[in-house]
Coordinates of C-alpha atoms in Angstrom, one line a residue:
X1 CA 10.9 -65.5 -35.3
X2 CA 9.4 -64.6 -31.9
X3 CA 7.8 -68.4 -31.4
X4 CA 4.8 -68.6 -29.4
X5 CA 3.7 -65.9 -26.7
X6 CA 5.0 -66.8 -23.3
X7 CA 3.6 -65.5 -19.9
X8 CA 6.9 -64.2 -18.7
X9 CA 7.2 -62.5 -22.3
X10 CA 3.5 -61.2 -21.9
X11 CA 3.8 -59.9 -18.4
X12 CA 0.5 -61.7 -17.1
X13 CA 0.6 -63.8 -14.1
X14 CA -2.7 -65.2 -14.8
X15 CA -4.7 -66.6 -18.3
X16 CA -8.6 -65.9 -19.0
X17 CA -9.5 -69.3 -20.2
X18 CA -13.0 -69.9 -22.1
X19 CA -14.6 -73.7 -22.3
X20 CA -14.6 -74.4 -26.0
X21 CA -18.1 -76.1 -25.9
X22 CA -20.1 -74.2 -23.5
X23 CA -18.2 -71.2 -23.0
X24 CA -17.8 -71.1 -19.3
X25 CA -15.1 -68.6 -18.1
X26 CA -12.4 -68.7 -15.7
X27 CA -9.1 -66.9 -14.5
X28 CA -6.3 -69.0 -14.1
X29 CA -3.3 -68.2 -12.2
X30 CA -0.2 -69.1 -13.6
X31 CA 2.3 -68.3 -10.8
X32 CA 3.2 -71.6 -10.4
X33 CA 4.0 -72.5 -13.8
X34 CA 7.3 -72.0 -15.7
X35 CA 7.3 -68.4 -17.5
X36 CA 8.7 -70.2 -20.5
X37 CA 5.8 -72.2 -21.3
X38 CA 4.0 -70.8 -24.3
X39 CA 0.3 -69.6 -23.5
X40 CA -1.5 -71.8 -26.0
X41 CA 0.2 -75.2 -24.3
X42 CA -2.2 -74.7 -21.3
X43 CA -5.3 -74.8 -23.2
X44 CA -5.7 -78.5 -24.5
X45 CA -4.6 -79.7 -20.8
X46 CA -7.7 -77.8 -19.1
X47 CA -10.8 -79.5 -17.7
X48 CA -13.9 -77.2 -17.9
X49 CA -15.4 -77.5 -14.2
X50 CA -18.8 -76.7 -15.6
X51 CA -19.4 -79.4 -18.6
X52 CA -16.3 -81.6 -18.0
X53 CA -15.0 -81.1 -21.5
X54 CA -10.8 -81.2 -21.9
X55 CA -9.7 -78.3 -23.6
X56 CA -10.3 -74.7 -23.8
X57 CA -9.1 -71.3 -25.2
X58 CA -6.3 -69.5 -23.1
X59 CA -4.9 -66.1 -23.7
X60 CA -3.4 -63.6 -21.3
X61 CA -5.5 -62.1 -18.8
X62 CA -5.0 -58.4 -20.2
X63 CA -7.3 -56.8 -17.3
X64 CA -4.5 -57.4 -14.8
X65 CA -1.6 -55.3 -16.9
X66 CA -1.1 -51.8 -15.8
X67 CA -2.4 -49.1 -18.2
X68 CA 0.0 -47.7 -20.2
X69 CA -0.1 -44.2 -21.9
X70 CA -0.7 -44.4 -25.7
X71 CA 2.4 -43.7 -28.0
X72 CA -0.2 -40.2 -29.0
X73 CA -0.3 -39.3 -25.5
X74 CA -3.7 -39.3 -23.6
X75 CA -7.0 -39.7 -25.5
X76 CA -8.9 -36.4 -25.9
X77 CA -12.5 -36.8 -26.1
X78 CA -14.4 -34.5 -28.6
X79 CA -17.4 -32.3 -27.8
X80 CA -18.5 -31.9 -31.3
X81 CA -18.6 -33.5 -34.3
X82 CA -16.1 -33.0 -36.9
X83 CA -17.5 -32.0 -40.4
X84 CA -15.5 -32.7 -43.2

């Protein structure tokens, strides 16, 4: 079993955080934290700066990861629909 995803294992340097009550969204830089801390461990410790509730949904900020080529190669746009 691989266990919970960590920032080091996921290759991210920030988290995308969403408040569970008001859905306020923020990005949290995690460079100063140990890479072995599981991503889900951040959520219960966070306080929303908008509504003040303790607890949030934290996930890796996928927008910062470099794009990787697909295993099937670059995507090709179809110019016309395919009739089956």
